[in-house]
mmCIF file with all atom_site columns, C-alpha atoms and ligand atoms in Angstrom:
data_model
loop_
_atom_site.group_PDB
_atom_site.id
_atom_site.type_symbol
_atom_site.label_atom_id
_atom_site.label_alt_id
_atom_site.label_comp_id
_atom_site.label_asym_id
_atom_site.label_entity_id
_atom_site.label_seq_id
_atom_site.pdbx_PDB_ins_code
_atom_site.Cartn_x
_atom_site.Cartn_y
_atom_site.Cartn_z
_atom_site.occupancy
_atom_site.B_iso_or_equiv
_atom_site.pdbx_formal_charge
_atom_site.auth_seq_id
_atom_site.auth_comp_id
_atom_site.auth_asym_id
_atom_site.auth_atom_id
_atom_site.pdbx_PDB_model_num
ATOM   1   C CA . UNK A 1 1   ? 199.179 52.132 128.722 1.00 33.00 ? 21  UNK A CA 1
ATOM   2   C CA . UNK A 1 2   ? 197.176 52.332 125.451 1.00 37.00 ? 22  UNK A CA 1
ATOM   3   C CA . UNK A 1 3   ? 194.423 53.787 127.150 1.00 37.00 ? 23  UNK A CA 1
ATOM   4   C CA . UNK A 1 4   ? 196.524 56.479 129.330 1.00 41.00 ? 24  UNK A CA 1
ATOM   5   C CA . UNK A 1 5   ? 198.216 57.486 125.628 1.00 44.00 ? 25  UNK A CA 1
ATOM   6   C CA . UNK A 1 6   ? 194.659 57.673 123.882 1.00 43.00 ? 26  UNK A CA 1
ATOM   7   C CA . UNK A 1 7   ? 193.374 59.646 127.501 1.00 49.00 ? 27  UNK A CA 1
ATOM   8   C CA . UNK A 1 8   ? 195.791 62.347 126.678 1.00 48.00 ? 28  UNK A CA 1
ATOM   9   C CA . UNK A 1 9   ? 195.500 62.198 122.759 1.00 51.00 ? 29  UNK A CA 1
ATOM   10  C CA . UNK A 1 10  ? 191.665 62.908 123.613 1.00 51.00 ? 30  UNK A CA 1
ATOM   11  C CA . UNK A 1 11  ? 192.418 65.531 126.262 1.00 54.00 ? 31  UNK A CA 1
ATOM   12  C CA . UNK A 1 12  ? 194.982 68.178 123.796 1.00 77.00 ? 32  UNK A CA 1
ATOM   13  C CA . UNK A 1 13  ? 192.106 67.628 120.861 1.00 94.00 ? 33  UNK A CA 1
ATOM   14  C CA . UNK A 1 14  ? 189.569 69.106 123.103 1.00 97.00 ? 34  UNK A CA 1
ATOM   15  C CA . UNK A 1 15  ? 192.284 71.654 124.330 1.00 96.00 ? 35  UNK A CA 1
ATOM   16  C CA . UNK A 1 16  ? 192.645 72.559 121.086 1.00 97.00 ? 36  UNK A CA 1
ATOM   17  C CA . UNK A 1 17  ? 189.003 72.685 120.529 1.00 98.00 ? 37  UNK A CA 1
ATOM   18  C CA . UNK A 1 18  ? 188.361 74.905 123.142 1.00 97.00 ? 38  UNK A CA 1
ATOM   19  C CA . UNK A 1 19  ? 191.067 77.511 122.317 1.00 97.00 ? 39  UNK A CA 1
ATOM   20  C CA . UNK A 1 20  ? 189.571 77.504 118.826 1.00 98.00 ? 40  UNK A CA 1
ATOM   21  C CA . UNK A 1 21  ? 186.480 78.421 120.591 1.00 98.00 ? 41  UNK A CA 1
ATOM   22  C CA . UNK A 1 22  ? 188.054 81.346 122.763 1.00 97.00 ? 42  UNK A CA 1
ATOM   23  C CA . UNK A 1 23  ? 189.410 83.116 119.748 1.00 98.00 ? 43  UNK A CA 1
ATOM   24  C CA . UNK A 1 24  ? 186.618 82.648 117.708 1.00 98.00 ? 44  UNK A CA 1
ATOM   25  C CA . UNK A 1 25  ? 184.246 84.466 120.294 1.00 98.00 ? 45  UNK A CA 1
ATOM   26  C CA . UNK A 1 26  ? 186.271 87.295 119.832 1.00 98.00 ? 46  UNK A CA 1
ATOM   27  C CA . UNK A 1 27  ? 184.515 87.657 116.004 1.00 98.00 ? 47  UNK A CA 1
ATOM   28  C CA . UNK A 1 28  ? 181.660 87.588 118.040 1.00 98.00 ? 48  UNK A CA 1
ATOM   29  C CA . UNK A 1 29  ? 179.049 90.474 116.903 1.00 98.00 ? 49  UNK A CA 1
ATOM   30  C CA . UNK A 1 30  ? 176.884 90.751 119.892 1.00 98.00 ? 50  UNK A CA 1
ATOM   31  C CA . UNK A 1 31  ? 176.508 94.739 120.737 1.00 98.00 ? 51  UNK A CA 1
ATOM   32  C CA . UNK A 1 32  ? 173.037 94.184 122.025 1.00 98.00 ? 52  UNK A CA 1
ATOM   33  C CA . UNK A 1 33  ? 173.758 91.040 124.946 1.00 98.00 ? 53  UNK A CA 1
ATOM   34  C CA . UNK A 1 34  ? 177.500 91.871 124.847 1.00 98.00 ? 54  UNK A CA 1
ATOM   35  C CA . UNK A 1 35  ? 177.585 88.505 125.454 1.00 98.00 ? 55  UNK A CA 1
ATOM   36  C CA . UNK A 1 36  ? 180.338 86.701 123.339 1.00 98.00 ? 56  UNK A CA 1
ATOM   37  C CA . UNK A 1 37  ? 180.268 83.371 122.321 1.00 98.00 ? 57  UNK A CA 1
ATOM   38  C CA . UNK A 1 38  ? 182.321 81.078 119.890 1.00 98.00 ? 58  UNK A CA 1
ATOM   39  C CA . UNK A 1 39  ? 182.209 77.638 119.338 1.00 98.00 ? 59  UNK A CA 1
ATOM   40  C CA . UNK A 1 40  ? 184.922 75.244 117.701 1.00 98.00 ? 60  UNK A CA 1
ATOM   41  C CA . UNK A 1 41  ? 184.307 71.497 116.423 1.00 98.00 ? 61  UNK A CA 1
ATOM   42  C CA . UNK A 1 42  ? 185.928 68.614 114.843 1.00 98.00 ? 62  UNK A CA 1
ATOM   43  C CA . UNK A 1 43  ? 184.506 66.522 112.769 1.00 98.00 ? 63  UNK A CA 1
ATOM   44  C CA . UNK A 1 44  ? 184.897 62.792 112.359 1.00 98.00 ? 64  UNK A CA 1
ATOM   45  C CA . UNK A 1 45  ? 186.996 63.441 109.116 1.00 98.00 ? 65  UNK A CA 1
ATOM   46  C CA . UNK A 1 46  ? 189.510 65.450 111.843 1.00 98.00 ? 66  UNK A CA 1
ATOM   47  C CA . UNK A 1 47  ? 188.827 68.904 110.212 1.00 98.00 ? 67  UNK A CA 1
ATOM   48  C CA . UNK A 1 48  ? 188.075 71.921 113.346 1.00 98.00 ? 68  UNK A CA 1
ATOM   49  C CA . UNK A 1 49  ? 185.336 74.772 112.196 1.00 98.00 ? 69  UNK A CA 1
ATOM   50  C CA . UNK A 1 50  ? 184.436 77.503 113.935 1.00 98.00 ? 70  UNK A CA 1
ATOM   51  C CA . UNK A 1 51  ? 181.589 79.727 114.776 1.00 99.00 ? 71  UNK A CA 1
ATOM   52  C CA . UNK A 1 52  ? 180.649 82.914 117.046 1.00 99.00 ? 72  UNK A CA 1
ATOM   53  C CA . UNK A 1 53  ? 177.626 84.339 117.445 1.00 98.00 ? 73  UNK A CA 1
ATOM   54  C CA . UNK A 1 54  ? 175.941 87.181 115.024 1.00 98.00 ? 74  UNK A CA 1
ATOM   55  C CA . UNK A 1 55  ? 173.030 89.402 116.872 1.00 98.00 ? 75  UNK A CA 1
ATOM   56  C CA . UNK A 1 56  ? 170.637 92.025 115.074 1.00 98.00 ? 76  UNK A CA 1
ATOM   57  C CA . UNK A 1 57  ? 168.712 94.482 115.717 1.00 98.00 ? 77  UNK A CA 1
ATOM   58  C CA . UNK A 1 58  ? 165.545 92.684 115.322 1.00 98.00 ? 78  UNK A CA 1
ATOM   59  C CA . UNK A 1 59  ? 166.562 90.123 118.231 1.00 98.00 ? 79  UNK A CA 1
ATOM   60  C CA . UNK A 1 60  ? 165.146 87.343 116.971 1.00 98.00 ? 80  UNK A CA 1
ATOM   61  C CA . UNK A 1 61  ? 167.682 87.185 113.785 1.00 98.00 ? 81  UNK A CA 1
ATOM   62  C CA . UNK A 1 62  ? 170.525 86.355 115.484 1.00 98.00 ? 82  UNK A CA 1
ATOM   63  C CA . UNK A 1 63  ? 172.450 83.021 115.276 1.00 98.00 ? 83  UNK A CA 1
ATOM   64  C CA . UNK A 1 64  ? 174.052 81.148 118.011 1.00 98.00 ? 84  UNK A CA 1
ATOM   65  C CA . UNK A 1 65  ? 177.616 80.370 117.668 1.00 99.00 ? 85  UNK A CA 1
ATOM   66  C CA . UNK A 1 66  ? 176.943 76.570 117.690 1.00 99.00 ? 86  UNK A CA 1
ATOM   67  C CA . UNK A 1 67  ? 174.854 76.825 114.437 1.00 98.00 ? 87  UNK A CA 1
ATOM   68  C CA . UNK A 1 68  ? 177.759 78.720 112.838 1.00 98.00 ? 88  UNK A CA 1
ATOM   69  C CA . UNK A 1 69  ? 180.224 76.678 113.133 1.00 99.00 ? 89  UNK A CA 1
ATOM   70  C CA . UNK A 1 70  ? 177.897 73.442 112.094 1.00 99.00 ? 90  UNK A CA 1
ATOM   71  C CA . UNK A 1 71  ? 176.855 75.720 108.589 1.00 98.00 ? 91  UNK A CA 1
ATOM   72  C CA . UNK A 1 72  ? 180.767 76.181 108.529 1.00 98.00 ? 92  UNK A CA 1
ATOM   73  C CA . UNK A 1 73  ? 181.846 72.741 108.284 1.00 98.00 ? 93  UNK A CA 1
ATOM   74  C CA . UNK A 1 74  ? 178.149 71.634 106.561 1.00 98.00 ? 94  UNK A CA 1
ATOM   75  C CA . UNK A 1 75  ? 179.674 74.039 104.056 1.00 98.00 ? 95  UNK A CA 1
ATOM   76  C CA . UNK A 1 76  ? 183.152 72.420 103.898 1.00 98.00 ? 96  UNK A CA 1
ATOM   77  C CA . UNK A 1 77  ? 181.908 68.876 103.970 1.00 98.00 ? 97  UNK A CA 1
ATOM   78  C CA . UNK A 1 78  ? 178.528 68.570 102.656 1.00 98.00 ? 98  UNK A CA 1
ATOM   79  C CA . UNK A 1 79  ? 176.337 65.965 103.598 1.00 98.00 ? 99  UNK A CA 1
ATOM   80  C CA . UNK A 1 80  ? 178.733 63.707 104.770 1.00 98.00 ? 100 UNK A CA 1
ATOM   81  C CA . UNK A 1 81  ? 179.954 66.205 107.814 1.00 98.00 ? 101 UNK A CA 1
ATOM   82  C CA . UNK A 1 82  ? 179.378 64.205 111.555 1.00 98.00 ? 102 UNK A CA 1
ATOM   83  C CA . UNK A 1 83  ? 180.520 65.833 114.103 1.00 98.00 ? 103 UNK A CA 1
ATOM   84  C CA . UNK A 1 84  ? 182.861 63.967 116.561 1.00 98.00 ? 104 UNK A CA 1
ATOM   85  C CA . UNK A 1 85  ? 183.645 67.148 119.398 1.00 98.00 ? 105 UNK A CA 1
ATOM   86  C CA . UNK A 1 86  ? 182.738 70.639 120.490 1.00 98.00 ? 106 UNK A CA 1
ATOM   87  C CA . UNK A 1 87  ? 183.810 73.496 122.533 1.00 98.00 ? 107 UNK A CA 1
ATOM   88  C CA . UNK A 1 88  ? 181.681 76.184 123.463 1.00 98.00 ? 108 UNK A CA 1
ATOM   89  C CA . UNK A 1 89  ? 182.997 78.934 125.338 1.00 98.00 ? 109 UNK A CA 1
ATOM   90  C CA . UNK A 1 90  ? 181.978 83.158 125.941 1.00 98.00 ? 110 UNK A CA 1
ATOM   91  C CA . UNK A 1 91  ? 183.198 85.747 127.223 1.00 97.00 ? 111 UNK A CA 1
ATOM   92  C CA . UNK A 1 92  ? 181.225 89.391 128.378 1.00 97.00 ? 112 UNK A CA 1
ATOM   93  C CA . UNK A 1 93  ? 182.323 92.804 127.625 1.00 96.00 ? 113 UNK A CA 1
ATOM   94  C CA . UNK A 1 94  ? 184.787 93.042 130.593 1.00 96.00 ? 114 UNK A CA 1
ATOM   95  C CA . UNK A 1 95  ? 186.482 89.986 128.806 1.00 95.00 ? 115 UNK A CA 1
ATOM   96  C CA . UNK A 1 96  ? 185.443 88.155 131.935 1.00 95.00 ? 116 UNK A CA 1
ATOM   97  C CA . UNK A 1 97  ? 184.889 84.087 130.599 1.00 95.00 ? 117 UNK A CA 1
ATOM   98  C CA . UNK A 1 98  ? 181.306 82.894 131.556 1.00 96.00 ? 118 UNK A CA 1
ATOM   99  C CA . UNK A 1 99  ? 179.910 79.883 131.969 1.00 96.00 ? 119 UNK A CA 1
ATOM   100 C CA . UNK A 1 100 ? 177.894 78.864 129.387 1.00 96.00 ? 120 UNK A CA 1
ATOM   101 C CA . UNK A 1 101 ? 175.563 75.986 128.086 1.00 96.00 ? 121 UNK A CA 1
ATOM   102 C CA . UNK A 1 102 ? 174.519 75.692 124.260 1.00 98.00 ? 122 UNK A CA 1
ATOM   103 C CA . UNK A 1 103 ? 171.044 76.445 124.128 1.00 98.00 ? 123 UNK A CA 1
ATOM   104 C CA . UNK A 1 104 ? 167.604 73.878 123.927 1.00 98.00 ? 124 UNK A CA 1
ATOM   105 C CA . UNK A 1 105 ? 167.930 74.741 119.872 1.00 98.00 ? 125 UNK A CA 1
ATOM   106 C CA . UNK A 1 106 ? 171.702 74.162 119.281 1.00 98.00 ? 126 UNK A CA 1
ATOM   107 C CA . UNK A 1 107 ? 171.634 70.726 121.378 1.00 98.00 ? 127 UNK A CA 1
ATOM   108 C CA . UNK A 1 108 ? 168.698 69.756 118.603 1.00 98.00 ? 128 UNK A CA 1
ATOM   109 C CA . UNK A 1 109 ? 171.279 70.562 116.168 1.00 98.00 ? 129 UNK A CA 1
ATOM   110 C CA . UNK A 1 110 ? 174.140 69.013 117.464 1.00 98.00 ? 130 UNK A CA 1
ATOM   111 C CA . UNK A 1 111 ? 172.401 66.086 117.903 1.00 98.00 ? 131 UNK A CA 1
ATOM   112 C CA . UNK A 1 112 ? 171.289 65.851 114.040 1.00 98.00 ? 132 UNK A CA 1
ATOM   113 C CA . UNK A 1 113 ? 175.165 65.483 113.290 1.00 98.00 ? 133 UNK A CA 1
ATOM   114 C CA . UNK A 1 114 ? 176.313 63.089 116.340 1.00 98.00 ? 134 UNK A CA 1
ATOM   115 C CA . UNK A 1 115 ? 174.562 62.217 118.968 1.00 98.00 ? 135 UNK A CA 1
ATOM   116 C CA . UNK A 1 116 ? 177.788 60.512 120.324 1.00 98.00 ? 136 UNK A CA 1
ATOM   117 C CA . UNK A 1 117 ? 179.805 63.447 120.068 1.00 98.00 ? 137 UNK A CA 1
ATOM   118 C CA . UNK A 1 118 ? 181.639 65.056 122.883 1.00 98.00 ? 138 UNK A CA 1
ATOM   119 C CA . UNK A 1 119 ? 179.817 68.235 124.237 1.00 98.00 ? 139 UNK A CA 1
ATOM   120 C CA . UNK A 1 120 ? 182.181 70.482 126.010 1.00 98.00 ? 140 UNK A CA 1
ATOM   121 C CA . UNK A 1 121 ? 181.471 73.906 127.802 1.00 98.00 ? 141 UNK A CA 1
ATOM   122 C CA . UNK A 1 122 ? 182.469 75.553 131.530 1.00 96.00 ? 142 UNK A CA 1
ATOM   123 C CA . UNK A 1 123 ? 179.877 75.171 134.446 1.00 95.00 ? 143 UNK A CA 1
ATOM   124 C CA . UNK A 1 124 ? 178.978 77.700 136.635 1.00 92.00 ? 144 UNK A CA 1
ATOM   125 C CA . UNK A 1 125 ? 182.273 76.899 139.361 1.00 92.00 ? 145 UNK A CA 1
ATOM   126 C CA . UNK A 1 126 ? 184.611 77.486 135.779 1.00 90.00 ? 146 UNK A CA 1
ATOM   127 C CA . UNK A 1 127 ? 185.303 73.839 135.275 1.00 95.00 ? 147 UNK A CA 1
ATOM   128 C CA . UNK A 1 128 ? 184.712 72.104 131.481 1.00 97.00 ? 148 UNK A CA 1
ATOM   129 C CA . UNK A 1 129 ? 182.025 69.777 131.427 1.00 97.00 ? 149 UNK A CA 1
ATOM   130 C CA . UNK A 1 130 ? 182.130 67.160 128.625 1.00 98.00 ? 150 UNK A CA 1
ATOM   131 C CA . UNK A 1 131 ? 178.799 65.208 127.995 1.00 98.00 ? 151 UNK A CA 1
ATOM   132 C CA . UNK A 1 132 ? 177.466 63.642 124.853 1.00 98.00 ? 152 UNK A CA 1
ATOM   133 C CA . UNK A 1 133 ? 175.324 65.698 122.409 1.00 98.00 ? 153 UNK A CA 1
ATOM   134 C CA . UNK A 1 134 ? 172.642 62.806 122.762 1.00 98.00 ? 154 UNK A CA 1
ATOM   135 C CA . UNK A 1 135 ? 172.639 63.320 126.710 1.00 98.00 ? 155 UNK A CA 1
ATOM   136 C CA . UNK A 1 136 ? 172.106 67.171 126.387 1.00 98.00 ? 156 UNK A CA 1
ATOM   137 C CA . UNK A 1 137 ? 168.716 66.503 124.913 1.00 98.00 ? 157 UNK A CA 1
ATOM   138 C CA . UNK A 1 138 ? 166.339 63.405 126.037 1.00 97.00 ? 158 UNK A CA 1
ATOM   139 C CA . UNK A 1 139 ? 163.205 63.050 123.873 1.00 96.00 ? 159 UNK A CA 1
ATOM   140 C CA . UNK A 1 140 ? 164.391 65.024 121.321 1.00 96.00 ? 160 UNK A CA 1
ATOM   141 C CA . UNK A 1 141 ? 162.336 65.648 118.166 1.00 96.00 ? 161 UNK A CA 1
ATOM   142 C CA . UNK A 1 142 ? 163.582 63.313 115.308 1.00 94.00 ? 162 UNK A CA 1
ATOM   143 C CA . UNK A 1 143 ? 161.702 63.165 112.135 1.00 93.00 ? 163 UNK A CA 1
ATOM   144 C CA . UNK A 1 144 ? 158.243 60.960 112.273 1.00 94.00 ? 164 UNK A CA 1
ATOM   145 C CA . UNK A 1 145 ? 158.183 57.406 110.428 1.00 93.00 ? 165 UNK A CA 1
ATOM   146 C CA . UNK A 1 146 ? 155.761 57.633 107.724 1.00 89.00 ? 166 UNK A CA 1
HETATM 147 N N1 . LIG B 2 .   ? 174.218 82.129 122.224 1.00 81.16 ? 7   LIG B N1 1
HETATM 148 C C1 . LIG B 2 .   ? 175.004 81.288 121.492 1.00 81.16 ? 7   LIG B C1 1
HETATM 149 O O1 . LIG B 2 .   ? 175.751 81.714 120.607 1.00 81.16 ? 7   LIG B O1 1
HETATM 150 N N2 . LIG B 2 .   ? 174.946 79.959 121.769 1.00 81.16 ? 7   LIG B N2 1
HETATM 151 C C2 . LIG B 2 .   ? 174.154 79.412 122.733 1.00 81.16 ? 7   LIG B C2 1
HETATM 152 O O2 . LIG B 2 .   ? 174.103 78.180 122.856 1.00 81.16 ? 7   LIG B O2 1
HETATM 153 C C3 . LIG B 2 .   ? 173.376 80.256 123.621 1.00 81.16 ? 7   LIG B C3 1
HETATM 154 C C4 . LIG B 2 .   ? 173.322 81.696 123.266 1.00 81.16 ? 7   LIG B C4 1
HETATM 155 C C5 . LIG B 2 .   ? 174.263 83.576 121.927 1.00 81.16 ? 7   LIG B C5 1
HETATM 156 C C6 . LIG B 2 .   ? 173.012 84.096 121.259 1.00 81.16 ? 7   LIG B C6 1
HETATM 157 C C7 . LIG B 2 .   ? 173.034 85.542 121.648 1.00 81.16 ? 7   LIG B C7 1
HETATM 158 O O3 . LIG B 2 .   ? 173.794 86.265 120.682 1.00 81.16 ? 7   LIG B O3 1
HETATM 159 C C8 . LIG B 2 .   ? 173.781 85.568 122.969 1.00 81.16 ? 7   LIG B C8 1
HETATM 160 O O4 . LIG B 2 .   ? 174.405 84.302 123.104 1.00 81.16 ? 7   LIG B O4 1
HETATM 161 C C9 . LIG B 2 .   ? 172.886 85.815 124.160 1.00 81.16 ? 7   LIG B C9 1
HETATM 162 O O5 . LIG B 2 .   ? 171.817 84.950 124.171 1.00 81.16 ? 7   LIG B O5 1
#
């Protein structure tokens, strides 16, 4: 029974998560992909912080909505900040919700603040997937011994 009540205690955090996530795509500035995307975490300390994504002109300036909301709660935290869950979630300029995985740069960066951490975004048939940040990225780069 302790298990079933933890299940669902588990299940409305990441529900929460990913509405978080919804409503922060909408801050989304993306006029050149159109392609909105927001992103809401907790960390272990039970705080939620958000991020969307921010485009530019020059293409290459713009920030992912992942790396937002990890400045965000960086930011709010300092040092200490591990993350414990995400939700990533997008939507396109018909407000249509799209699949969507974080990207090969934003797994690196998850991973820096919890490689156990709950990694949750839809697949391609609509359904959330929940991995861990540490799954999302095998041989990742971590900082040489020296
Ligand atoms: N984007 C994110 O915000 N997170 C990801 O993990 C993948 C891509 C954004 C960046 C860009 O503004 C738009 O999605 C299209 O690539």
């Amino acid at each position: 029974m302790r298990g079933h009540l933890f299940d669902d205690t588990a299940m409305s955090d990441l529900d929460t998560l990913r509405t978080r996530a919804l409503q922060a795509a909408q801050q989304a500035y993306a006029p050149y992909s159109r392609l909105r995307v927001g992103a809401a975490l907790r960390s272990t300390a039970g705080q939620v912080y958000t991020g969307c994504n921010v485009e530019n002109a020059s293409y290459t300036l713009g920030n992912c909505a992942e790396r937002a909301a990890i400045a965000a709660a960086v930011q709010a935290e300092g040092a200490g900040f591990r993350l414990a869950a995400i939700a990533v979630t997008a939507f396109d300029s018909a407000g249509d919700v799209l699949p969507i995985s974080p990207c090969g740069g934003c797994r690196q960066a998850l991973v820096e603040f919890g490689e156990d951490a709950t990694v949750s975004f839809r697949q391609p048939d609509a359904q959330w997937l929940e991995v861990t940040a540490g799954a999302l990225l095998p041989h990742r780069f971590s900082f040489p011994e020296r």
